[in-house]
mmCIF file of C-alpha atoms in Angstrom:
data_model
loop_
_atom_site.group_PDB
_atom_site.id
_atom_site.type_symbol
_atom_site.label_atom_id
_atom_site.label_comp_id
_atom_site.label_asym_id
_atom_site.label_seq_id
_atom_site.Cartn_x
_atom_site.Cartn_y
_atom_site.Cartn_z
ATOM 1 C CA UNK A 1 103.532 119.685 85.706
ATOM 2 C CA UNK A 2 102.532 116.568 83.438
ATOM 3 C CA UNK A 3 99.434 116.016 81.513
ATOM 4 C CA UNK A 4 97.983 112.436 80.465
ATOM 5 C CA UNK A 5 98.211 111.292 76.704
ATOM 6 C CA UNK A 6 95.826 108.579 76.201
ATOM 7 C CA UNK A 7 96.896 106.027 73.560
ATOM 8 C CA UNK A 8 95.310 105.024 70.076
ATOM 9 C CA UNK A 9 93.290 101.412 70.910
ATOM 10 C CA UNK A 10 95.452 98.659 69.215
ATOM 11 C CA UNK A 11 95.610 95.387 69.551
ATOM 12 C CA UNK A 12 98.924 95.388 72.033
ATOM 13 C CA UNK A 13 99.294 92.873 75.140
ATOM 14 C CA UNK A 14 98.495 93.851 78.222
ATOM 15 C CA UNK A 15 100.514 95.537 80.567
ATOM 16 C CA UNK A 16 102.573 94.024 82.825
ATOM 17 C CA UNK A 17 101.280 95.037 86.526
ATOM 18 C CA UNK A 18 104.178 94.738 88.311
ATOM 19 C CA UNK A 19 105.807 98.170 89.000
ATOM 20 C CA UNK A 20 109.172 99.498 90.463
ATOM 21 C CA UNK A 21 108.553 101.933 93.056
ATOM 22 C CA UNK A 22 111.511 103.698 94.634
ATOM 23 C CA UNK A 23 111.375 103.151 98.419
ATOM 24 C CA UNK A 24 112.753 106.784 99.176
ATOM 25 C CA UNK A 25 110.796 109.255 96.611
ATOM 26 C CA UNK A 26 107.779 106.787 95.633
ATOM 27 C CA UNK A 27 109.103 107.786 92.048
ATOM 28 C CA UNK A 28 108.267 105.200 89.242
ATOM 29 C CA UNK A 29 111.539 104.523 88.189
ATOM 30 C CA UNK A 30 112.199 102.658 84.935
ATOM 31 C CA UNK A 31 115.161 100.242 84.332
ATOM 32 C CA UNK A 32 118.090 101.884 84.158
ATOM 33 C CA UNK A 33 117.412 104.724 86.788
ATOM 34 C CA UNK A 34 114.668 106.835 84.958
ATOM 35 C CA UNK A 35 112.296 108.619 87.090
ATOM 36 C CA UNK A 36 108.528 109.335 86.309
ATOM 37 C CA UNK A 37 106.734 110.927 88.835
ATOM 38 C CA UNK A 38 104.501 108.796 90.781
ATOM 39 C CA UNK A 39 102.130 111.427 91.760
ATOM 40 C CA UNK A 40 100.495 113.692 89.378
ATOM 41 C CA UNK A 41 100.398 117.356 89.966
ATOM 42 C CA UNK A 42 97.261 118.239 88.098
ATOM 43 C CA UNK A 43 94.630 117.472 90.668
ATOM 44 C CA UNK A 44 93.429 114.155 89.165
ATOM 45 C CA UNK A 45 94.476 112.492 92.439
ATOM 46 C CA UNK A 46 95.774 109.541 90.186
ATOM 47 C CA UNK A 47 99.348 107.792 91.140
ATOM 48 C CA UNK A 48 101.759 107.194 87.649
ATOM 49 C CA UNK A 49 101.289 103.503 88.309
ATOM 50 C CA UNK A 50 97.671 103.703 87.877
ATOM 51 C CA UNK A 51 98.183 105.177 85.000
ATOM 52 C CA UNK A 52 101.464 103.311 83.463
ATOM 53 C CA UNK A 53 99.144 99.860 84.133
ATOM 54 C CA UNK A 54 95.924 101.433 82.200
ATOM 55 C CA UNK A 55 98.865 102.460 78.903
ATOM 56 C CA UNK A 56 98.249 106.044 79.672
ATOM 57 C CA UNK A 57 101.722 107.340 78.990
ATOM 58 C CA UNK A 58 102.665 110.771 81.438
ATOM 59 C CA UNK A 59 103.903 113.304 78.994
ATOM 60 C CA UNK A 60 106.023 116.634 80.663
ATOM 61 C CA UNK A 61 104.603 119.861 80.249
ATOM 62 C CA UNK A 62 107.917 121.305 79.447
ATOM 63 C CA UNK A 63 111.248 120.190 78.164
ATOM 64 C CA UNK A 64 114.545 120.037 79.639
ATOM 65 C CA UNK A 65 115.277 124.034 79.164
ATOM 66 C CA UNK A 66 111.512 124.419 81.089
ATOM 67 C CA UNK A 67 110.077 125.292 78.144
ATOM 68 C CA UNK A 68 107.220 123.876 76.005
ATOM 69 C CA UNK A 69 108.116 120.879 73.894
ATOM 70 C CA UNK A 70 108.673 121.385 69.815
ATOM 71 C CA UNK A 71 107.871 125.357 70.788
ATOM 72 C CA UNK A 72 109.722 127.001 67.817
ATOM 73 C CA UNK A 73 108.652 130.457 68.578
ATOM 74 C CA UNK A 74 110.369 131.005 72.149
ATOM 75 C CA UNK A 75 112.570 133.594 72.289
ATOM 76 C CA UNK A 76 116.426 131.929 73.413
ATOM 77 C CA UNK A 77 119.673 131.535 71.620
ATOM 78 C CA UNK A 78 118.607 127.828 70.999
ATOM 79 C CA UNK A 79 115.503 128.758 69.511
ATOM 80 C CA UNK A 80 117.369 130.961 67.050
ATOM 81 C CA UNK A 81 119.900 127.977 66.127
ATOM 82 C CA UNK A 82 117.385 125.791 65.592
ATOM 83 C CA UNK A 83 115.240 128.108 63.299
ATOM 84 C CA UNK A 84 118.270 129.040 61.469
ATOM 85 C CA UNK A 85 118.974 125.323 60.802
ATOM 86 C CA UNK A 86 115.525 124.842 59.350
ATOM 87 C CA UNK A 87 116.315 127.428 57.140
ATOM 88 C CA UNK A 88 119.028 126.080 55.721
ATOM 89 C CA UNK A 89 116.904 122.645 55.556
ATOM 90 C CA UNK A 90 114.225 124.032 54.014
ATOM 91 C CA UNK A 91 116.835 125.487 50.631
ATOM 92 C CA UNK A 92 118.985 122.896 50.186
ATOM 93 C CA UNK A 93 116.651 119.579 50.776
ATOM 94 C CA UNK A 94 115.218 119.308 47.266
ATOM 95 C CA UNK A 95 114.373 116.233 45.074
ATOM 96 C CA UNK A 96 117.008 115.778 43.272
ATOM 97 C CA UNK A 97 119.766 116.096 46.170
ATOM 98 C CA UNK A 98 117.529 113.412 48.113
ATOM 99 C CA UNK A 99 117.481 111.062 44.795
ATOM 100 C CA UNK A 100 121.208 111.749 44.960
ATOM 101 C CA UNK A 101 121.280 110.926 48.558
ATOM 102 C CA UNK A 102 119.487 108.009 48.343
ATOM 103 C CA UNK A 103 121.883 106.139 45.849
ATOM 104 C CA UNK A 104 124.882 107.222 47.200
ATOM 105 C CA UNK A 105 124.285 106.188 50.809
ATOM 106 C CA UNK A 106 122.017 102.935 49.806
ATOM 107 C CA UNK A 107 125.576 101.682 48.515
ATOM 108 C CA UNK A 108 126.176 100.694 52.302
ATOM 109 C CA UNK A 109 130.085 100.787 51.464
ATOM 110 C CA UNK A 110 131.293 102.489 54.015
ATOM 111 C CA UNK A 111 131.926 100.809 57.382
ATOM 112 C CA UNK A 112 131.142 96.735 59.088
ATOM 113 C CA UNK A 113 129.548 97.223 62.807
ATOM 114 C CA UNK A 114 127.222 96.098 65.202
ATOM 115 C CA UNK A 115 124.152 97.872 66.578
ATOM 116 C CA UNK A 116 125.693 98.053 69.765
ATOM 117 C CA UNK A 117 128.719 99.498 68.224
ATOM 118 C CA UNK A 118 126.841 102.182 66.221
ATOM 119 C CA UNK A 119 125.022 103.035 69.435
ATOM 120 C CA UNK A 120 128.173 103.648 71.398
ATOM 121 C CA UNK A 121 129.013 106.113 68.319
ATOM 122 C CA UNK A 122 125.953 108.323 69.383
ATOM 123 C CA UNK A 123 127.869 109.468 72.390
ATOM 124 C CA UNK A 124 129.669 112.416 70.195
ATOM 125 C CA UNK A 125 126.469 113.106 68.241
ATOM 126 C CA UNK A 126 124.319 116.291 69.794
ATOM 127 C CA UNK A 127 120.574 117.270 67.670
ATOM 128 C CA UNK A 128 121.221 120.812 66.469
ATOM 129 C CA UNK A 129 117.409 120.781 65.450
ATOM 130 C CA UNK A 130 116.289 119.437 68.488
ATOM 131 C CA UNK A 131 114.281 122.572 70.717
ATOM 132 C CA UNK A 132 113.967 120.098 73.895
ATOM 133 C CA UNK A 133 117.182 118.292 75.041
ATOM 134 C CA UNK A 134 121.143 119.126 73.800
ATOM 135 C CA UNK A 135 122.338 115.654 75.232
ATOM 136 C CA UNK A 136 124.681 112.964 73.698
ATOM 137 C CA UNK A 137 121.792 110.790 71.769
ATOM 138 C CA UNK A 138 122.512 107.530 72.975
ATOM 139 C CA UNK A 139 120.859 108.932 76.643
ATOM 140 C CA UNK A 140 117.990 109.660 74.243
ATOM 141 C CA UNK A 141 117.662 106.295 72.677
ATOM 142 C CA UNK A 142 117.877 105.104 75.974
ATOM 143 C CA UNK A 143 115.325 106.669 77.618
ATOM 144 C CA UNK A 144 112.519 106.019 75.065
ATOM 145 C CA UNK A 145 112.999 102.344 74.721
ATOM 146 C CA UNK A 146 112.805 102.644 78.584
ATOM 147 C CA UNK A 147 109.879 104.202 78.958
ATOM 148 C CA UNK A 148 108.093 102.187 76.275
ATOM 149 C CA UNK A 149 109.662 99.001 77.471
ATOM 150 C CA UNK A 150 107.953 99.556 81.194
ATOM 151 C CA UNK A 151 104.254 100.324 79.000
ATOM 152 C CA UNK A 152 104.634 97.877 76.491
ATOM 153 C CA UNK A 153 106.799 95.111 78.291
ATOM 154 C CA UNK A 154 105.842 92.318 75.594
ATOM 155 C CA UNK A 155 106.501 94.063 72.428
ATOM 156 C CA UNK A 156 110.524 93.597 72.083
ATOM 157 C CA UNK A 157 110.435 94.635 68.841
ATOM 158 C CA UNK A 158 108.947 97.896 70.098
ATOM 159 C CA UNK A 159 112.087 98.489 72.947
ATOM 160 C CA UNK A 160 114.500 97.465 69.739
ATOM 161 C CA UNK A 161 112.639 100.050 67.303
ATOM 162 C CA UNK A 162 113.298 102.833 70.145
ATOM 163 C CA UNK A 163 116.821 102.072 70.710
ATOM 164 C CA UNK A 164 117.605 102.455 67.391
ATOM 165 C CA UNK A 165 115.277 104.599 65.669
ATOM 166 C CA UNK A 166 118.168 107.559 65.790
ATOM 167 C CA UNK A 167 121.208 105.997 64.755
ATOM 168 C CA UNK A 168 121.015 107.019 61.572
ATOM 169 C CA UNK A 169 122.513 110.144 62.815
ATOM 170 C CA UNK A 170 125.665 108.783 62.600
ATOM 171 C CA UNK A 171 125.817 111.006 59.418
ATOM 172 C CA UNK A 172 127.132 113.528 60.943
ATOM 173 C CA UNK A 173 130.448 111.965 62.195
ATOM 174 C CA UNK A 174 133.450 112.252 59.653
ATOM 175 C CA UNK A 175 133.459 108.491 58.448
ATOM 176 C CA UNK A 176 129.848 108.728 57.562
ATOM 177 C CA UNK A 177 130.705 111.363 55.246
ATOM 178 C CA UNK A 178 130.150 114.421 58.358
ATOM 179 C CA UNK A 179 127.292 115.630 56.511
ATOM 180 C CA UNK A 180 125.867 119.012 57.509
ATOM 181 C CA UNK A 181 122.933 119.013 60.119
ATOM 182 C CA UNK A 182 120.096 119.557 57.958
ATOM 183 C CA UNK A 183 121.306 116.737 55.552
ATOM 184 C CA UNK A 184 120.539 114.897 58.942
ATOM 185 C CA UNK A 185 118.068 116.312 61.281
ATOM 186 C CA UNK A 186 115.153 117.917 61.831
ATOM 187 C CA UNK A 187 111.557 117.344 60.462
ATOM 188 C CA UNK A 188 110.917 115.201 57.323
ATOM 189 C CA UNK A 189 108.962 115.708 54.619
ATOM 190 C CA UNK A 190 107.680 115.133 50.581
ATOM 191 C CA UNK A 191 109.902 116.353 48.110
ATOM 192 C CA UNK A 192 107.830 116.288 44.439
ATOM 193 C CA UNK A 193 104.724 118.478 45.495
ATOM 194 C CA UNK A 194 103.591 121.353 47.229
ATOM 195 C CA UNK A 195 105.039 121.888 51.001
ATOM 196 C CA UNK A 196 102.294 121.972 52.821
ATOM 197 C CA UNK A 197 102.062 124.713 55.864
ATOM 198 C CA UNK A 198 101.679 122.106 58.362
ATOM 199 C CA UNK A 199 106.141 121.854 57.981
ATOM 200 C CA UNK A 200 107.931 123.899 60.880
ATOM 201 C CA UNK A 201 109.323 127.093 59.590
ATOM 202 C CA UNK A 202 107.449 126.819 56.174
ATOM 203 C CA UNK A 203 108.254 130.454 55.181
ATOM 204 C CA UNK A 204 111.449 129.665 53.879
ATOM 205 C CA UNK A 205 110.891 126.970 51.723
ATOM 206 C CA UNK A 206 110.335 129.962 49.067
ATOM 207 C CA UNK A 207 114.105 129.796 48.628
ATOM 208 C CA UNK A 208 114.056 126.360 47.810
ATOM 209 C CA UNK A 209 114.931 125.486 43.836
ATOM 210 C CA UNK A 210 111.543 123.298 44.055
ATOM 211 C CA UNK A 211 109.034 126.350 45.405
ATOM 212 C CA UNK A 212 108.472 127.584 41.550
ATOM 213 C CA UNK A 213 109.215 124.185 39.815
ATOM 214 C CA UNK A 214 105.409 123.626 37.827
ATOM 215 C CA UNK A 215 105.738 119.567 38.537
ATOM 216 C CA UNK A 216 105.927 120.100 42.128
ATOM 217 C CA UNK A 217 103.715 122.910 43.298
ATOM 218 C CA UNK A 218 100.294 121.100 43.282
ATOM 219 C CA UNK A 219 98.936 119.136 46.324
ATOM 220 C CA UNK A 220 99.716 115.465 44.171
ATOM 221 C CA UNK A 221 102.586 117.003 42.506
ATOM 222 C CA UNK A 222 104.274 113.988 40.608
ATOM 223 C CA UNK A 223 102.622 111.339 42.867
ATOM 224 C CA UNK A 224 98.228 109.588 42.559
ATOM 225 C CA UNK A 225 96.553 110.303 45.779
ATOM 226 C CA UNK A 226 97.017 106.816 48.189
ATOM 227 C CA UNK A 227 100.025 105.624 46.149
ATOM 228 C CA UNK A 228 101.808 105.180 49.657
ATOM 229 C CA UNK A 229 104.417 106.977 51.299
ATOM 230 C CA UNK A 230 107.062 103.701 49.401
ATOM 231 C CA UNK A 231 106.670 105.804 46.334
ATOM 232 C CA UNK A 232 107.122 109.154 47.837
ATOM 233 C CA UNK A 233 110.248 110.722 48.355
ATOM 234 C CA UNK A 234 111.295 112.245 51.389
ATOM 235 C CA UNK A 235 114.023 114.679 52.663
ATOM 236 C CA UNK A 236 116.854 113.065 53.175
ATOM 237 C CA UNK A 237 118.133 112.230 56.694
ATOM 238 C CA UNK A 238 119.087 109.536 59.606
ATOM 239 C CA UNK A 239 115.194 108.382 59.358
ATOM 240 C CA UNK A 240 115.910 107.124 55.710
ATOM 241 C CA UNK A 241 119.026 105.822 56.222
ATOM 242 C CA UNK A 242 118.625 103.692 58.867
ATOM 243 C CA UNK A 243 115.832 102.232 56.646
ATOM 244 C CA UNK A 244 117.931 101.180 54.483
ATOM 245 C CA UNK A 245 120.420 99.711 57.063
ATOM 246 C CA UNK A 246 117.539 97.946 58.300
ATOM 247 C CA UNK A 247 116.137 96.802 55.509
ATOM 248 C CA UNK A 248 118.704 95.983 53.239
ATOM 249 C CA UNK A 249 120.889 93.920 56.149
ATOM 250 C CA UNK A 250 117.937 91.673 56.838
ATOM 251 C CA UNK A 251 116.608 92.703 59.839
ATOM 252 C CA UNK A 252 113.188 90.663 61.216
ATOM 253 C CA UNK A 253 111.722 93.367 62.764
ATOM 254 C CA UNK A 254 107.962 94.073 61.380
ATOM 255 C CA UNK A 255 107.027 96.426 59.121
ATOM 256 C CA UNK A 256 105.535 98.884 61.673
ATOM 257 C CA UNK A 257 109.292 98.915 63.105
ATOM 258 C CA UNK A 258 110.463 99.965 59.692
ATOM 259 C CA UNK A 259 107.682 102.959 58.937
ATOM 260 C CA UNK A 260 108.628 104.200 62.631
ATOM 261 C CA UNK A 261 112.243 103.865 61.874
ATOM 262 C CA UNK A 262 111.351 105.809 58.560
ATOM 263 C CA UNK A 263 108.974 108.397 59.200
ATOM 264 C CA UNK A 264 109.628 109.018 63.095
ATOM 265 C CA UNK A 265 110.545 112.795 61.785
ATOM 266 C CA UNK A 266 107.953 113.330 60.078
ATOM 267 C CA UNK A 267 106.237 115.423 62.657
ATOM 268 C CA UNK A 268 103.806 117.285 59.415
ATOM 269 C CA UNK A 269 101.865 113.815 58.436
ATOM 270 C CA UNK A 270 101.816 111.950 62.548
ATOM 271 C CA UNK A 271 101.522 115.398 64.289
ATOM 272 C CA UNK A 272 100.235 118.044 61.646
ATOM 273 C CA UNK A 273 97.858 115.871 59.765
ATOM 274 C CA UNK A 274 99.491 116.309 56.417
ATOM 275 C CA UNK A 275 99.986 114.332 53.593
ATOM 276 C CA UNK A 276 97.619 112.197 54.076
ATOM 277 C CA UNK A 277 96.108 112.038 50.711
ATOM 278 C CA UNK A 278 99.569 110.059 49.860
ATOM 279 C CA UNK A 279 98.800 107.658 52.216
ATOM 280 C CA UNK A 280 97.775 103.547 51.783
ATOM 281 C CA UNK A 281 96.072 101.075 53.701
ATOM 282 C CA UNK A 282 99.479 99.915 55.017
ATOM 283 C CA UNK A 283 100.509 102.945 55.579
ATOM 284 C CA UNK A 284 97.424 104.229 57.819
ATOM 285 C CA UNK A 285 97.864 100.881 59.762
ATOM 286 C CA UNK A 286 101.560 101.164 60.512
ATOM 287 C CA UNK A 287 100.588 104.909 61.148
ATOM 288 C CA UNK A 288 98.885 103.901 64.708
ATOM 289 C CA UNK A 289 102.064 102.540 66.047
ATOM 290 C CA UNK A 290 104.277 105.753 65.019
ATOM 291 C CA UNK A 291 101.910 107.831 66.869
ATOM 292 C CA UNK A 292 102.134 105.859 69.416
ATOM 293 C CA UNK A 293 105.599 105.999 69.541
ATOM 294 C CA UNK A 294 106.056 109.262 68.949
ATOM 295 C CA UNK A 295 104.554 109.869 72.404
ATOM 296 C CA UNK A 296 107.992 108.259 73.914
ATOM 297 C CA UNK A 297 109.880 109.609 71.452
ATOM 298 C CA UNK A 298 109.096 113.662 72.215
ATOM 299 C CA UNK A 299 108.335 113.267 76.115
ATOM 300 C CA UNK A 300 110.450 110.956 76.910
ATOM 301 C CA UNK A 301 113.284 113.152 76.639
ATOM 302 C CA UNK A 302 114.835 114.181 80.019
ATOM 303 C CA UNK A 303 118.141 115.062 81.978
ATOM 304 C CA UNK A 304 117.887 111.947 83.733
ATOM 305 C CA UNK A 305 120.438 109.358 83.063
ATOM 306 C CA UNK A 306 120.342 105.524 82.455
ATOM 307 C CA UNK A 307 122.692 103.223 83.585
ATOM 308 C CA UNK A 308 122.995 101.993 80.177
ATOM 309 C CA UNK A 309 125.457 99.481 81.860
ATOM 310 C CA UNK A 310 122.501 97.970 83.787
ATOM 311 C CA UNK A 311 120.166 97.974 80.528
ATOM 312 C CA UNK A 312 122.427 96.485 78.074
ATOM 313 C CA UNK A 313 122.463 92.437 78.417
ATOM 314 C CA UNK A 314 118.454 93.084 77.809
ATOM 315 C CA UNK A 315 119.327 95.321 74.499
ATOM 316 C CA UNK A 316 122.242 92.886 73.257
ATOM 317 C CA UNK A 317 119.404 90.382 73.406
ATOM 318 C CA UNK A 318 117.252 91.777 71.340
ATOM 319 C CA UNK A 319 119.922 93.062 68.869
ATOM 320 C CA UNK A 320 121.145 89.293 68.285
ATOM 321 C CA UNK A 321 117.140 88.481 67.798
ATOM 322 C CA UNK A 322 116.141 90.851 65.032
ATOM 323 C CA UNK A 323 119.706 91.519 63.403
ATOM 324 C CA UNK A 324 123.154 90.079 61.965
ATOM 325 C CA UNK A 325 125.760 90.392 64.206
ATOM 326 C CA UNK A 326 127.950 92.412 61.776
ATOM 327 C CA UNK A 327 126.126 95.248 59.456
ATOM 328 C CA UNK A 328 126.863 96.959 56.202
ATOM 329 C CA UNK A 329 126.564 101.012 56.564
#
């Protein structure tokens, strides 16, 4: 069963109209091999082209284990890993291990690759904290920039940001220091005030050293309301690092590509409404096109394979567009 997400209005081009429509199935099938449904079981009567033309993105009902997406309540063995990972999470992410963090990996002294390269990496990296697929990431990465690359065909940037939103998760491996999954995964969020209820599995943040520190337990905490989310630190993961991979190798992407790249975890301020009250102007504007790549980001996420063979002159294009051909990581 799918449902229809309608999109925030922004000022995006417009769509190309020309679709690919497998002959056999009359599946919309995305570059690569990636099948939407072309008819939609819900009783609208409406075909997935109709609705892929008018940027109304068709988001799955349930995940790859046929079970709702981000449902952290289900009873299964994955359910159970997953919560115990936030648990862990929730302890040992605390201000002054992310500060730590932060300087140690913002060095960028540990390996010279390409995008491409890093991408390839992915292929032995599997999302512990992930409820809704347990595939290699790179079919991930694929997959979204897919799916957003048939909606939003004249935003590269947009395709790039997808493809590499995750490779940040490169933590894990051993050369990237083989960090433990929640020093890498999972929902983001403020370290420096109070957690808000709106984070997954808040309950046992009440083990973490910051619960009962006085300086962090109010709503501002150490931060002004709208200083902006630059000022605010957040747990430490593959979202921040790749940040400052981006950033500090001089990529040209725009600063919405960054904040997605940055705060595409952070599921408690673009899903649960949170933090808000940290926010800035820039920060609310960029907000519109994380939410709207979320939407790719969470449904997107499927069994189905790309050829990533097929798809990756187009990507190696837009790598050599926005980025060096070498990077420091």
């Amino acid at each position: 069963m799918t449902i229809i997400i309608e999109q925030p209005q922004l000022e995006i081009s417009q769509v190309n109209q020309d679709k690919k429509i497998s002959s056999e199935t009359k599946d919309l099938v995305l570059d690569g091999g990636f099948v939407v449904p072309k008819t939609v079981p819900n009783n609208t009567g409406l075909a997935a082209e109709d609705l892929v033309s008018n940027n109304d993105f068709l988001a799955p009902e349930i995940n790859s284990f046929g079970r709702s997406f981000r449902d952290y309540d289900a009873e299964s063995e994955r359910q159970k890993g997953v919560e115990e990972f936030y648990r862990l999470q929730h302890i040992n992410q605390t201000y002054d291990y992310v500060k730590r963090m932060r300087e140690e990996y913002g060095k960028l002294n540990r390996v010279e690759m390409s995008i491409w390269e890093c991408c390839e990496l992915l292929n032995e990296v599997v999302d512990d904290s992930d409820p809704d697929l347990d595939e290699p990431q790179i079919m991930h990465l694929l997959q979204s920039a897919e799916a957003i690359r048939k909606d939003y065909p004249d935003e590269d940037w947009l395709h790039l940001t997808a493809l590499i939103h995750d490779l940040g998760k490169v933590l894990l491996l051993p050369s990237f220091g083989g960090l433990p999954q929640w020093a890498v995964v999972g929902d983001t969020f403020p370290l420096g005030c109070a957690f808000d209820e709106a984070n997954v599995h808040h309950k046992y943040f009440k083990e973490n050293p910051d619960y009962n520190n006085p300086a962090y337990t109010t709503k501002n905490g150490i931060y002004t309301e709208g200083c902006g989310f630059d000022n605010v630190m957040i747990s430490w993961g593959h979202d921040d690092y790749m940040y400052l991979v981006a950033k500090e190798n001089g990529t040209t992407l725009p600063p919405a590509a960054l904040f997605i790249i940055r705060y595409h975890s952070f599921y408690p301020l673009h899903t649960g409404g949170a933090y808000k009250h940290l926010m800035n102007e820039e920060d609310a504007k960029n907000l519109k096109w994380l939410k709207v790549f979320n939407k790719y980001d969470l449904y997107s996420k499927s069994k189905e394979k790309i050829d990533v063979e097929k798809v990756k002159p187009y990507y190696l294009s837009l790598i050599e567009k926005y980025f060096p051909a070498k990077l420091r990581w």
